[in-house]
Coordinates of C-alpha atoms in Angstrom, one line a residue:
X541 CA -1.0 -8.9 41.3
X542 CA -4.1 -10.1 39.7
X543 CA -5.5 -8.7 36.4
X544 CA -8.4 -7.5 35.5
X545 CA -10.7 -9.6 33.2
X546 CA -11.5 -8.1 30.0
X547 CA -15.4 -8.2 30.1
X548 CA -14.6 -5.8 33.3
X549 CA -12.2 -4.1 31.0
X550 CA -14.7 -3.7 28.3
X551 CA -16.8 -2.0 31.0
X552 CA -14.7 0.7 32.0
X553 CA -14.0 1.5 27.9
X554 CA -17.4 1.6 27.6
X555 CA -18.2 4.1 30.6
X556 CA -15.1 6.2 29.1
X557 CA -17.0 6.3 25.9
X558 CA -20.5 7.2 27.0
X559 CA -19.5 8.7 30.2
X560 CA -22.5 7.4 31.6
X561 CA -23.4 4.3 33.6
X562 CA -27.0 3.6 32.8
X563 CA -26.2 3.9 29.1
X564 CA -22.7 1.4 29.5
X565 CA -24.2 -1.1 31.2
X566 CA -27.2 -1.3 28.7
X567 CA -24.2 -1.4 26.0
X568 CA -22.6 -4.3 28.6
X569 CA -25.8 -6.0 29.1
X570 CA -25.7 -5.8 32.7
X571 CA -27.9 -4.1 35.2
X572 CA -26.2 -0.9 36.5
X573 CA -25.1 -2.3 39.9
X574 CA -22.9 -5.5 38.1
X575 CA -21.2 -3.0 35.6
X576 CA -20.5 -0.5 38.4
X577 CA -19.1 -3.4 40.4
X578 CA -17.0 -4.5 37.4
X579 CA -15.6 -0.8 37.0
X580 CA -14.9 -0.6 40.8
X581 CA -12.8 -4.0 40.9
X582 CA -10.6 -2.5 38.0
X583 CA -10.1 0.3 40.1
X584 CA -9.3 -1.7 42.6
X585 CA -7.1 -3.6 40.8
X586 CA -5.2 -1.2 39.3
X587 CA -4.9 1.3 43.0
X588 CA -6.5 4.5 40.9
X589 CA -9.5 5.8 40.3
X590 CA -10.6 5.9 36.9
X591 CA -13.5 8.1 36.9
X592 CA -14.6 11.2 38.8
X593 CA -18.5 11.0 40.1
X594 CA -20.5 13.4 41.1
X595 CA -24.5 13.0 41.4
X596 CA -24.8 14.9 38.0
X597 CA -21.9 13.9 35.6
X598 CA -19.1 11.3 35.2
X599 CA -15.4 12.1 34.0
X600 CA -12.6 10.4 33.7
X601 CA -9.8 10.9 35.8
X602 CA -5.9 12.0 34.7
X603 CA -5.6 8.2 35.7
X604 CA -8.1 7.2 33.5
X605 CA -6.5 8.9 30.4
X606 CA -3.3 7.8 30.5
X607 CA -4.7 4.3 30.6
X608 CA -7.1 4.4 27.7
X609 CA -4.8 3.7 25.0
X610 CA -3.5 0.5 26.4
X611 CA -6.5 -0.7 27.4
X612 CA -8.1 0.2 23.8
X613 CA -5.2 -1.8 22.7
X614 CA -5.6 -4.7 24.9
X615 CA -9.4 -5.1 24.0
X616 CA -8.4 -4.9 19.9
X617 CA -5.7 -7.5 20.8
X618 CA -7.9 -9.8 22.4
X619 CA -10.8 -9.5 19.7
X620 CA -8.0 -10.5 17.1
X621 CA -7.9 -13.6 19.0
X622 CA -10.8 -15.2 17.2
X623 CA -9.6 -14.5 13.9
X624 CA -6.1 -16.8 14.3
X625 CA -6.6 -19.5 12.3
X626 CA -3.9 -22.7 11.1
X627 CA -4.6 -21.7 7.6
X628 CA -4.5 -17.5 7.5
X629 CA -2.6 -15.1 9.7
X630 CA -4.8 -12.9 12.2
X631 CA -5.7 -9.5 10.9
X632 CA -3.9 -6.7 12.1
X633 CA -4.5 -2.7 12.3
X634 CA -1.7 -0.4 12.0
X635 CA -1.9 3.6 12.5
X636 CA 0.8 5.1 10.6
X637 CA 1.2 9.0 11.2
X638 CA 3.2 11.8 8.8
X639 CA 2.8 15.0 7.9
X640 CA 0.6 16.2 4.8
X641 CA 2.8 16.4 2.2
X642 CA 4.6 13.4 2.3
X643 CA 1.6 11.8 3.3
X644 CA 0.0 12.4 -0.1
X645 CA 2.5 12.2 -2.2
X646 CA 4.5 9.5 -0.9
X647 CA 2.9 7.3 2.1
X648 CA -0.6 7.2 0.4
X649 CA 0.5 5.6 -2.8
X650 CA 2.6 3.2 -1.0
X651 CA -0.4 2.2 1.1
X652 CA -2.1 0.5 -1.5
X653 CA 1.1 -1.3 -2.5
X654 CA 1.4 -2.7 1.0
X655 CA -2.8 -3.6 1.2
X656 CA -1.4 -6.3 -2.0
X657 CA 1.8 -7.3 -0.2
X658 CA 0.0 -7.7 3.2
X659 CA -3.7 -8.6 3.1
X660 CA -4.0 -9.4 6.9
X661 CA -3.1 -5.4 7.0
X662 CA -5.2 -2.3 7.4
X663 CA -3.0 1.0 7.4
X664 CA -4.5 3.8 8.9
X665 CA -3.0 7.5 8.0
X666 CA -2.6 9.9 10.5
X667 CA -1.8 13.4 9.4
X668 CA -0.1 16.4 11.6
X669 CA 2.9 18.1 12.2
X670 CA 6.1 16.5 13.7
X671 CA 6.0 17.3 17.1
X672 CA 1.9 16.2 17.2
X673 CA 2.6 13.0 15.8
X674 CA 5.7 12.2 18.3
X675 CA 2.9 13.1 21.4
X676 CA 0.3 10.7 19.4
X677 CA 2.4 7.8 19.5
X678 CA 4.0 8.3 22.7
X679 CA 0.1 8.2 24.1
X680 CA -0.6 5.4 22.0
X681 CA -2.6 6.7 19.6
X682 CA -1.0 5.9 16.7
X683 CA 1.6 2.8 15.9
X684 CA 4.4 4.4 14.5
X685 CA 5.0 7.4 12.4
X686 CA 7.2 8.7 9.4
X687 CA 9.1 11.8 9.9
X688 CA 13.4 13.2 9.5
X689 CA 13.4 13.6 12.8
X690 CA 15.6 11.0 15.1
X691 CA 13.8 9.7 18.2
X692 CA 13.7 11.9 21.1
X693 CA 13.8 9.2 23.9
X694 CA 15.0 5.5 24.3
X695 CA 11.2 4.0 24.6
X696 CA 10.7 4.6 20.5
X697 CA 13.3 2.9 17.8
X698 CA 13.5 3.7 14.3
X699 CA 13.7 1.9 11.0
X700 CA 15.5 3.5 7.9
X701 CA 13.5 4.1 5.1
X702 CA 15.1 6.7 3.1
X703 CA 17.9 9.5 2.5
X704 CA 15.9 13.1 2.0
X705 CA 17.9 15.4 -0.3
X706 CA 17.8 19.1 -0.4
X707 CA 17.9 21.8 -3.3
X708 CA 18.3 25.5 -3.1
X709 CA 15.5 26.9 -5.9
X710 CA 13.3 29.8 -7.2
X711 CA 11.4 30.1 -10.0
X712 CA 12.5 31.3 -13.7
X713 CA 10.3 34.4 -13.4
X714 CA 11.7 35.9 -10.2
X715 CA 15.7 35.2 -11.6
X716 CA 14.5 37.0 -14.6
X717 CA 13.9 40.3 -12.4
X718 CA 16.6 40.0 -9.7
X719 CA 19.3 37.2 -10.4
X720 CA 20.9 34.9 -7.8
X721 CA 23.9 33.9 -8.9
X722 CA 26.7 34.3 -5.7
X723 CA 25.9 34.7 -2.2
X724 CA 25.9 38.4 -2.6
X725 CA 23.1 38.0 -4.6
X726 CA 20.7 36.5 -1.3
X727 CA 20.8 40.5 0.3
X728 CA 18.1 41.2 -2.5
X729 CA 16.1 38.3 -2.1
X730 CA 13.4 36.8 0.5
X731 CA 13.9 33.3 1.9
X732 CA 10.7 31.5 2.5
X733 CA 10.7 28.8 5.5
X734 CA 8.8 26.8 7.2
X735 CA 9.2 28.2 11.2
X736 CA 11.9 28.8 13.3
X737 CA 11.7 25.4 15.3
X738 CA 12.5 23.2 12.1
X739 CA 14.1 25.7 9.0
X740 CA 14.9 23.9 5.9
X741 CA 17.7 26.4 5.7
X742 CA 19.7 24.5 7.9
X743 CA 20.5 22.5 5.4
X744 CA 21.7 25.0 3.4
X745 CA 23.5 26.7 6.1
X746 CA 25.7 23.7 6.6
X747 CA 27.2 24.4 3.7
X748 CA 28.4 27.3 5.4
X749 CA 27.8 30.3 2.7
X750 CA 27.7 33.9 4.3
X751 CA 23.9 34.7 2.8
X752 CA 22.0 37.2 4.6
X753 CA 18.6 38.1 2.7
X754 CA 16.2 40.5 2.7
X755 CA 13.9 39.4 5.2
X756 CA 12.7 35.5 6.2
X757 CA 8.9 34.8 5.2
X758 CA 7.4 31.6 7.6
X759 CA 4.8 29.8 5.8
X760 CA 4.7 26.8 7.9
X761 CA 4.0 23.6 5.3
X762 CA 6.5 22.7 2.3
X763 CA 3.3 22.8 0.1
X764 CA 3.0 26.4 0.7
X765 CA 6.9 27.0 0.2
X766 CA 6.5 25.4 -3.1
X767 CA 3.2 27.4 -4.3
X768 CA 4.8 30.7 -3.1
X769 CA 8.0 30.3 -4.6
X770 CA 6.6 29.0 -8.0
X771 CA 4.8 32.0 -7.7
X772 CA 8.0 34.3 -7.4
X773 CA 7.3 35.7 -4.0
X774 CA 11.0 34.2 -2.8
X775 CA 13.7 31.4 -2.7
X776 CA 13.4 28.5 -0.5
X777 CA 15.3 25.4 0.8
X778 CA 13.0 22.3 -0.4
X779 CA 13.1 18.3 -0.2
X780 CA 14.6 17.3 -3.7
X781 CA 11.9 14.7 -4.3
X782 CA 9.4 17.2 -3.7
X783 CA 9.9 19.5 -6.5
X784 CA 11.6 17.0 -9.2
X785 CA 8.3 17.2 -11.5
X786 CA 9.3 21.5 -10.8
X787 CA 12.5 21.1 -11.8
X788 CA 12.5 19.1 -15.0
X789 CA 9.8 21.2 -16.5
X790 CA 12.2 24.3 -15.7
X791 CA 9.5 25.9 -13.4
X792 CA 12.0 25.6 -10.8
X793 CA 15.7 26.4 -11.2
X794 CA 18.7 25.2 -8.7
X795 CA 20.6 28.1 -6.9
X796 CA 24.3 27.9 -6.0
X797 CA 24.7 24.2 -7.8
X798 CA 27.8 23.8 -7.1
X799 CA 26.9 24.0 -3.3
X800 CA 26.4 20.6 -1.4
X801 CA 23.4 21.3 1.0
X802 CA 22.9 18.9 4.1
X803 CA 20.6 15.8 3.8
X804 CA 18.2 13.8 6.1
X805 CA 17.2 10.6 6.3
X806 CA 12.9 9.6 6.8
X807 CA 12.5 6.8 9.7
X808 CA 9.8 4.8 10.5
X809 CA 9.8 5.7 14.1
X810 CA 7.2 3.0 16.9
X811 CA 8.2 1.7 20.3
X812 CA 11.0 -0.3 20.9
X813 CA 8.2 -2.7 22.7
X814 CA 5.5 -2.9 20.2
X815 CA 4.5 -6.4 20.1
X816 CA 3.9 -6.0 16.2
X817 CA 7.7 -4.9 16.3
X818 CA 8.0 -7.6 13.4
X819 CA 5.2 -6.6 11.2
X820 CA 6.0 -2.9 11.7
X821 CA 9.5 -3.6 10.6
X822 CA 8.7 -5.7 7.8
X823 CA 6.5 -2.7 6.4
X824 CA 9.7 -0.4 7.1
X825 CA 11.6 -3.0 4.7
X826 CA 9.0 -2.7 2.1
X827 CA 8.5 1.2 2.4
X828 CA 12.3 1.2 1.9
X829 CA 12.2 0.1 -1.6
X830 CA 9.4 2.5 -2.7
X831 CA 11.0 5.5 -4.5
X832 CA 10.3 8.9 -2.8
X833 CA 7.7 11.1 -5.8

């Protein structure tokens, strides 16, 4: 099958941009009836249409979207071509998606480690939940993305990075009204969570203890755990590198020590086909040796 050239390429990314042919081909430097023809003979090409027209108004088709990323891709890839030289390796942007916490407390600090380590490298940050990131690289729209959870299909591969630890905690000023000190104790106490879809007390729960509380609180973010249990409102299951600063200034105090919770492990999750497999990798093996804070 022949491909499509990438000026004609660059042609239908531009009409996907501006929806609007008069304005891409001005972009293009063509008159409107050689772009059109250059979008029609990707269609063409390709056995779909790309975009929806109507006297009024251009859209893109379902067909269109799911092609956009790739093609983005494509286009970056072949603009990188012109900065290969003998004497310097080609510049290369990477989208790295995680959620917020461990974003900024974690992946942030490490990214201007990595800008010394790999000057050919821009590292984009992505933030959002778990389940939005996995969707944004599946589509493409980011490279790879940092989260506990295991790949959920064969197309994406992982690299370790690092084991995630949990602690049971509350703070000093709610033990000092009601104590916690057996699992009898939990029937007079709140647990604070994230959601039902991914509870950090399932790492506790492992552990097998029969602790039924009060009532569950859901405050969706690890950030907002934190805050509300500093704040006395309840006891929470929490990453152990998250609150170590919490803990060794006593604002924090370990429940049930004795009890060996469940752990994790973080993963640098991309696509088992990314051509900058390598480089993505390599980044994985440096993240590795950067301790969690």
């Amino acid at each position: 099958m022949p491909l499509p050239d990438l000026e004609s390429l660059a042609c239908v990314d531009a009409l996907s941009r501006t929806l609007s042919f008069h304005t891409a081909a001005k972009s293009r430097f063509l008159s409107p009836a050689a772009f059109s023809k250059r979008v029609q003979q990707v269609e063409e090409v390709l056995g779909a249409k790309l975009f929806a027209r109507t006297t009024r108004r251009v859209e893109l088709t379902p067909a269109g979207v799911a092609l956009l990323p790739r093609l983005r891709r494509l286009l970056i890839d072949a603009e990188s071509l012109g900065e290969v030289r003998a004497d310097r390796s080609p510049a290369v942007e990477l989208m790295i998606g995680t959620r917020h916490e461990l974003g900024m407390s974690w992946l942030l600090p490490a990214r201007r480690a990595l800008a010394k380590q790999f000057p050919q490298l821009t590292l984009h940050v992505r933030f959002g939940t778990t389940d939005d990131l996995e969707r944004a690289l599946l589509s493409l729209r980011v490279d790879a993305i940092v989260t506990s959870r295991p790949p959920s299909t064969t197309r994406l591969d992982f690299y370790p990075l690092a084991r995630e630890d949990y602690v049971f905690v509350a703070s000093t000023k709610l033990l000092a009204r009601t104590p916690f000190a057996s699992a009898r104790d939990a029937a007079a106490h709140v647990l604070i969570d994230t959601d039902d879809t991914l509870p950090l007390f399932s790492y506790l729960r492992a552990a097998g203890l029969p602790l039924r509380f009060a009532r569950i609180l859901n405050l969706g973010t690890i950030e907002a755990i934190r805050c509300a249990v500093r704040d006395g409102e309840g006891v929470a299951v929490l990453p152990r590198y998250f609150v170590r600063d919490d803990l060794d200034r006593g604002r924090l105090i370990r429940l049930l020590p004795r009890t060996r919770l469940g752990h994790d492990f973080f993963r640098l999750i991309f696509h088992a086909d990314d051509l900058h497999r390598p480089l993505i990798e390599e980044v994985g093996t440096r993240l590795a040796t950067m301790p969690l804070c």
